[in-house]
PDB file of C-alpha atoms in Angstrom:
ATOM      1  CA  UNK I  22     266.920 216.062 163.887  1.00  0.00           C
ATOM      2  CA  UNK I  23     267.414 218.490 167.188  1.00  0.00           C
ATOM      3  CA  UNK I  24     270.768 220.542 166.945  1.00  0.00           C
ATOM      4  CA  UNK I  25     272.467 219.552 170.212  1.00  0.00           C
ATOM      5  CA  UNK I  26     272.928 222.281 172.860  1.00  0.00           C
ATOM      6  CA  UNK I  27     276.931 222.427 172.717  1.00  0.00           C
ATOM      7  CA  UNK I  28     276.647 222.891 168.512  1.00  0.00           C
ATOM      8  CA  UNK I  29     274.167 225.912 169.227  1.00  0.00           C
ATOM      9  CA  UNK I  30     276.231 226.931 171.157  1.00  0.00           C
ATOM     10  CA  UNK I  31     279.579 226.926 169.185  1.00  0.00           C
ATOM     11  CA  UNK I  32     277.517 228.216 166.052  1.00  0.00           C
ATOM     12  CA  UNK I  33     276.329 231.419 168.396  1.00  0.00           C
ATOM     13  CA  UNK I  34     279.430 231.911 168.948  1.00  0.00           C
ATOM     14  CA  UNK I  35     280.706 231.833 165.763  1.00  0.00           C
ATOM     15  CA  UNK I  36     278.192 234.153 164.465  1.00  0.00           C
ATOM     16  CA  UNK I  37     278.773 237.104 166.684  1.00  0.00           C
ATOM     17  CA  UNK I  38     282.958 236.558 166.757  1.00  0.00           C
ATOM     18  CA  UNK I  39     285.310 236.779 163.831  1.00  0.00           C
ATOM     19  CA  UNK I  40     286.597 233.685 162.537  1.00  0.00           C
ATOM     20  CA  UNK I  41     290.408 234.633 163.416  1.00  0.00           C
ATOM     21  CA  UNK I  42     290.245 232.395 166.856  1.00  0.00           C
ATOM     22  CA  UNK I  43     293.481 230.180 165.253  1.00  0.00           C
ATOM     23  CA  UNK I  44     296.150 229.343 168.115  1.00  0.00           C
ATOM     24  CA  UNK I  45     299.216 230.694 167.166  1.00  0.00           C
ATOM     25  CA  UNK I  46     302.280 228.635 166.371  1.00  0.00           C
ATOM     26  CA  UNK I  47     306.009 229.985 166.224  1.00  0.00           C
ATOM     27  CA  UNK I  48     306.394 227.299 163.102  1.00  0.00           C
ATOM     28  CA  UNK I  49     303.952 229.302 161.222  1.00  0.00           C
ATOM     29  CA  UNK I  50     306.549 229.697 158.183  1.00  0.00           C
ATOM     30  CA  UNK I  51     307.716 226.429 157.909  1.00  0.00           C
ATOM     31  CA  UNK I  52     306.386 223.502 155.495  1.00  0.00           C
ATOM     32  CA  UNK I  53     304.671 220.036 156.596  1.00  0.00           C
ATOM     33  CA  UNK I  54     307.918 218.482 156.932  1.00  0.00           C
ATOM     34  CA  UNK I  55     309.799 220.926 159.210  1.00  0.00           C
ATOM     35  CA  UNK I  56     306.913 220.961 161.541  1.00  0.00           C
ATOM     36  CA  UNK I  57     306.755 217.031 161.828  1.00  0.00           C
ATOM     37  CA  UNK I  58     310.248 216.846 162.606  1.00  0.00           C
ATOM     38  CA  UNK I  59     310.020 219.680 164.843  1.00  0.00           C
ATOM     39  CA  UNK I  60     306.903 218.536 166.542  1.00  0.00           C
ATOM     40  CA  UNK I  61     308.785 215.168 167.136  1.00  0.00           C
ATOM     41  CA  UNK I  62     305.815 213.100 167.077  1.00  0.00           C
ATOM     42  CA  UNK I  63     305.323 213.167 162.966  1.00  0.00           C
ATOM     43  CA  UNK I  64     308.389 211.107 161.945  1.00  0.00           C
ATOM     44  CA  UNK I  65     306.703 208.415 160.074  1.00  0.00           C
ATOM     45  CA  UNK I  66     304.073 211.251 158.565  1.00  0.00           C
ATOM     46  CA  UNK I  67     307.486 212.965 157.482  1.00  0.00           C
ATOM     47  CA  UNK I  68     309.333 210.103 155.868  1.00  0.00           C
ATOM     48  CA  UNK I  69     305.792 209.233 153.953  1.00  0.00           C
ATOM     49  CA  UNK I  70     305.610 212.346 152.276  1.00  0.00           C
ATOM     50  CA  UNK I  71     309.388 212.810 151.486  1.00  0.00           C
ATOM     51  CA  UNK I  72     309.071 209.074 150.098  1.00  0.00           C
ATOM     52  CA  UNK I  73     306.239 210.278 148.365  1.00  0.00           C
ATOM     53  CA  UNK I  74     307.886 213.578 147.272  1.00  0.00           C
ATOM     54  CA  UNK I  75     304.635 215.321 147.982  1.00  0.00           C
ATOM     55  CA  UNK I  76     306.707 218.127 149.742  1.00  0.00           C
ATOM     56  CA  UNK I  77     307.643 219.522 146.775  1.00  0.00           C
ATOM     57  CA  UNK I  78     304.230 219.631 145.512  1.00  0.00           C
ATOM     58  CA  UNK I  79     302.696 220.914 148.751  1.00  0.00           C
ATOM     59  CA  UNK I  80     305.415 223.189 148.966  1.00  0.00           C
ATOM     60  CA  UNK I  81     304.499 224.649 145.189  1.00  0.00           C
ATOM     61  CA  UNK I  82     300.722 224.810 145.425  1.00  0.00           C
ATOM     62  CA  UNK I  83     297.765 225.482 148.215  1.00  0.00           C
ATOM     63  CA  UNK I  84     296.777 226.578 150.363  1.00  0.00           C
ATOM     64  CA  UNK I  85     295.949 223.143 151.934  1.00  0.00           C
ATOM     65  CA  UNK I  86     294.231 221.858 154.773  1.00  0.00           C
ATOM     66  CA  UNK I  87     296.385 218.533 156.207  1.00  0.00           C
ATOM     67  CA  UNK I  88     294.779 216.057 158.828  1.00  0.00           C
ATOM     68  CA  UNK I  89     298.190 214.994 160.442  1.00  0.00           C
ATOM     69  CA  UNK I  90     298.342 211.427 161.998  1.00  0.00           C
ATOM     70  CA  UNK I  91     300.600 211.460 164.930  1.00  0.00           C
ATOM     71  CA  UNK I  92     302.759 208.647 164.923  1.00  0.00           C
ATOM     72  CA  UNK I  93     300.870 206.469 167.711  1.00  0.00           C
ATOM     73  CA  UNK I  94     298.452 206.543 164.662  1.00  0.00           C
ATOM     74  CA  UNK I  95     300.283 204.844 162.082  1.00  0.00           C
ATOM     75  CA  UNK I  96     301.511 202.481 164.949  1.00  0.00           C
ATOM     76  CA  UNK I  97     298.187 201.348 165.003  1.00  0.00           C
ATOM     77  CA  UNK I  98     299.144 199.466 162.000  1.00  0.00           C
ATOM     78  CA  UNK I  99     301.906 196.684 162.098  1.00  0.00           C
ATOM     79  CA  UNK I 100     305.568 197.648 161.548  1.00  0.00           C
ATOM     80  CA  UNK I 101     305.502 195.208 158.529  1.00  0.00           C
ATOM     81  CA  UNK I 102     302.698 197.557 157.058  1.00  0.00           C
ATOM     82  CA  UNK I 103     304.541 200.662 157.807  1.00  0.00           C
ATOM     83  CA  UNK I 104     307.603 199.285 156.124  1.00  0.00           C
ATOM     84  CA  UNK I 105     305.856 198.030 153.283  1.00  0.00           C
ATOM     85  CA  UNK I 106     304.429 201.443 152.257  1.00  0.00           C
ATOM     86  CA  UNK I 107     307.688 203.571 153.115  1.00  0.00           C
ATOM     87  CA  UNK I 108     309.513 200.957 151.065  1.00  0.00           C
ATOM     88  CA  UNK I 109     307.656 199.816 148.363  1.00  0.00           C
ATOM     89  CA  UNK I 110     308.943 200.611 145.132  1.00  0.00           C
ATOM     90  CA  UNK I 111     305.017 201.665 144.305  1.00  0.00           C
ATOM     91  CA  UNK I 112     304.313 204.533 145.818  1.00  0.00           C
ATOM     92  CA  UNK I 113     301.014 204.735 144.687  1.00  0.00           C
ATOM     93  CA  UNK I 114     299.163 202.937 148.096  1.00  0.00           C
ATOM     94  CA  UNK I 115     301.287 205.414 149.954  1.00  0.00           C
ATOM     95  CA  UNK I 116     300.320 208.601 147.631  1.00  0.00           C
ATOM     96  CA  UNK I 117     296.725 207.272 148.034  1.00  0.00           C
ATOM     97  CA  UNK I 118     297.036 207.440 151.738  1.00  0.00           C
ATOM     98  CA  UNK I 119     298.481 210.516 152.249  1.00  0.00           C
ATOM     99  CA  UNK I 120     296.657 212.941 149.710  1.00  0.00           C
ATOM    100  CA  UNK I 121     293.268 211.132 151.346  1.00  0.00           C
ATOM    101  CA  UNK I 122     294.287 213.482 154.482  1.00  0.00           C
ATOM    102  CA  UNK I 123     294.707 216.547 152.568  1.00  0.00           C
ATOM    103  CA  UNK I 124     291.879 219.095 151.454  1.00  0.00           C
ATOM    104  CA  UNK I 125     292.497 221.841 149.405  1.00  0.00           C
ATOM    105  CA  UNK I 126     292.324 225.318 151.117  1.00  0.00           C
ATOM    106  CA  UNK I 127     292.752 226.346 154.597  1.00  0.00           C
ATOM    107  CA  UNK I 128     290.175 224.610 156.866  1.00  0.00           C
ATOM    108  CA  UNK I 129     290.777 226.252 160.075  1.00  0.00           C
ATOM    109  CA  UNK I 130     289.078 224.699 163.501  1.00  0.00           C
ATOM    110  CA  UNK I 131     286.800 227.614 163.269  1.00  0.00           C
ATOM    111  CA  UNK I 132     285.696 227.218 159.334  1.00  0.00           C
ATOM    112  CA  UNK I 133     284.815 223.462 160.036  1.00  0.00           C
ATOM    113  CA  UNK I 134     282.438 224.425 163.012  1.00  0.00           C
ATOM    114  CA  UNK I 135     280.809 226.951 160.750  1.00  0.00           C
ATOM    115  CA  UNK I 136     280.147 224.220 157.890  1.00  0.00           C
ATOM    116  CA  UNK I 137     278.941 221.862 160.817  1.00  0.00           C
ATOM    117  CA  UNK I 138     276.764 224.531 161.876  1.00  0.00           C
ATOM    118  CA  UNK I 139     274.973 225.144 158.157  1.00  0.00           C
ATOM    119  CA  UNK I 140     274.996 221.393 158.047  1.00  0.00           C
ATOM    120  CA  UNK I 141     272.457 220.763 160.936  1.00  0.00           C
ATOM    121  CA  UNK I 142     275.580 219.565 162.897  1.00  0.00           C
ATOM    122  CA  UNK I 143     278.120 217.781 160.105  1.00  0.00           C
ATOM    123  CA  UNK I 144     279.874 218.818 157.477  1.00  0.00           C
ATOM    124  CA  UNK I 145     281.515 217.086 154.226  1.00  0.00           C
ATOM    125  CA  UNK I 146     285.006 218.011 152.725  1.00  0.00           C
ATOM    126  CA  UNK I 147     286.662 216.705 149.366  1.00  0.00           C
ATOM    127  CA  UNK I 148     289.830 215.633 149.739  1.00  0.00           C
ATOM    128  CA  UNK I 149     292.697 216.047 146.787  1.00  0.00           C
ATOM    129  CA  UNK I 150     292.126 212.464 146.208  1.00  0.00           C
ATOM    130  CA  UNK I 151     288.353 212.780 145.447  1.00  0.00           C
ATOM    131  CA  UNK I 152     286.696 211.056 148.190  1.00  0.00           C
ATOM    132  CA  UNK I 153     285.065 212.482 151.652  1.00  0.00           C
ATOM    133  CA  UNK I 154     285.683 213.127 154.629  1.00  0.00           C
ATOM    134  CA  UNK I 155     282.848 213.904 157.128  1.00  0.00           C
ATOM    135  CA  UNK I 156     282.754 216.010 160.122  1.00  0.00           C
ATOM    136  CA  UNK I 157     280.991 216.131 163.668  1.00  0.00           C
ATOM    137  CA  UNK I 158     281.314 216.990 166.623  1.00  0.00           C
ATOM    138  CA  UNK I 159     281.628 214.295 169.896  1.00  0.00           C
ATOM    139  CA  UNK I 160     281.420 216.569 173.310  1.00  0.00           C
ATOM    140  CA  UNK I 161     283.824 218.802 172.157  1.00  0.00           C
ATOM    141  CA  UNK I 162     285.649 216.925 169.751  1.00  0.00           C
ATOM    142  CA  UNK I 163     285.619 217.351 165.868  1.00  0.00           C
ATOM    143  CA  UNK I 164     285.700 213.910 164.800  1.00  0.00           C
ATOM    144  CA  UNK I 165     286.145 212.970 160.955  1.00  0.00           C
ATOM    145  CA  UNK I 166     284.585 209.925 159.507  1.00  0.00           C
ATOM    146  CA  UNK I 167     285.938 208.026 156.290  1.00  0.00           C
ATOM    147  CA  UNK I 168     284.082 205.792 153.920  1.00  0.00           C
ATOM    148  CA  UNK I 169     284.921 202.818 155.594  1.00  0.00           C
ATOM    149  CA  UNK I 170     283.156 204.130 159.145  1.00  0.00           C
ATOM    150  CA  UNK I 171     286.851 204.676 160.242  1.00  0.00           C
ATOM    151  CA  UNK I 172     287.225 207.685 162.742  1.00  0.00           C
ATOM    152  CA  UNK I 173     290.038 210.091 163.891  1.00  0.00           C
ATOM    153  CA  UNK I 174     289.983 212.580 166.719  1.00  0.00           C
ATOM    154  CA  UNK I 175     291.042 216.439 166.154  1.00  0.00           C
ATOM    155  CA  UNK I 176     293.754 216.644 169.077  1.00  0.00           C
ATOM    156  CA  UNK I 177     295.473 219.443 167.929  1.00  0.00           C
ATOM    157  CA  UNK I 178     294.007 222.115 166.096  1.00  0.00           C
ATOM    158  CA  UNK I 179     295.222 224.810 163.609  1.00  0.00           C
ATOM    159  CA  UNK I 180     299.069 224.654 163.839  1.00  0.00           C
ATOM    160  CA  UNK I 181     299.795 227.264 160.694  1.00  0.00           C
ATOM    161  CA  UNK I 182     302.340 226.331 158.622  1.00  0.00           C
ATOM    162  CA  UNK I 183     303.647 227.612 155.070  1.00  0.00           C
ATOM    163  CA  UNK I 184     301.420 225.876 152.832  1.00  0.00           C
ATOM    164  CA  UNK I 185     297.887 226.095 154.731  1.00  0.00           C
ATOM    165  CA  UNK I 186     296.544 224.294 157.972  1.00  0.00           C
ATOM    166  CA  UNK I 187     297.526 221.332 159.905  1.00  0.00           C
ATOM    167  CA  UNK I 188     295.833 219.867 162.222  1.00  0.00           C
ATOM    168  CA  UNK I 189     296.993 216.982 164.280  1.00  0.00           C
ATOM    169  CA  UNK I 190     294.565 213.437 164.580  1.00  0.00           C
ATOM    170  CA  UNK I 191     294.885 210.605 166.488  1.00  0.00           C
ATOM    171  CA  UNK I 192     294.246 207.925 163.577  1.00  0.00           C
ATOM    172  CA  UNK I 193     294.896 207.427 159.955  1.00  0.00           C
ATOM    173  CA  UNK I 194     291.932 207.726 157.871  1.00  0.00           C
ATOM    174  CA  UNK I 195     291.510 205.639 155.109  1.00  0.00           C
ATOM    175  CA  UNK I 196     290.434 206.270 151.526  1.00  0.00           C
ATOM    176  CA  UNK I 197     289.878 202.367 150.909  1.00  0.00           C
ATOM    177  CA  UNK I 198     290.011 199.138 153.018  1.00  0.00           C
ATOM    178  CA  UNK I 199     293.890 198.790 153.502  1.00  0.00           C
TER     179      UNK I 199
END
């Protein structure tokens, strides 16, 4: 399979510059949660992992690498949906989801392009749920691929925060059929 030109190029790169290119965020010291409420567009991301109580793991352990769905992501699913995980007495669905867009250590823009570029062009990441994600790039996209040939768009990369990465996608990835 050929490399294409713009992943030769971005693995050049990477191999002649230090992998500190991260864009800096003034929320760097503040969990998941602050930065979704203070990003404004991570509400329903928020009240899913507060209903989940996953911030005080997060918040306990890592570093972590978080693929955050904006909320125009989750709205891609109905409002009865929404409600019905935020509400359910069972968190488990809701666990499931969440911890299917977390990877353990700090997976920065620049450390997925490298695995991309010692995988001929992709890369594969475990998440703390057990399944995988995969990784490639579209133009200049990194898109991530889940089991069920679902995809999400990087569309805002590296925003540090206390407990790893996060970086911002434009759907939610699923570990199963939902």
């Amino acid at each position: 399979m050929k490399t294409p030109i713009i992943l030769t190029l971005l693995c050049a790169f990477l191999a002649f510059n230090s992998l500190t290119a991260q864009i800096s965020n003034q929320e760097s010291h503040k969990d998941l949660v602050q930065n979704g409420t203070n990003l404004d567009n991570h509400k329903i991301l928020n009240a899913a992992v507060k209903a989940t109580e996953l911030d005080a793991l997060l918040d306990n352990a890592g570093p972590f690498t978080i693929f955050a769905p904006s909320d125009a992501a989750f709205e891609r699913f109905s409002s009865e949906k929404i409600s019905e995980l935020l509400n359910s007495k069972d968190k488990s669905a809701l666990k499931s989801l969440l911890t299917y867009h977390i990877v353990a250590g700090q997976l920065t823009a620049s450390r997925i392009l490298s695995a991309m570029c010692r995988g001929n062009g992709k890369a594969s990441f475990t998440t703390v749920q057990g399944k995988k994600l995969s990784a490639h790039l579209d133009g200049y996209d990194i898109v991530l691929t889940d089991p069920m040939g679902n995809t999400a768009r990087i569309t805002t990369a590296d925003l540090n925060s206390k407990i790893g990465v996060v970086h911002e996608i434009d759907s939610v990835i699923l570990p199963t059929q939902m």
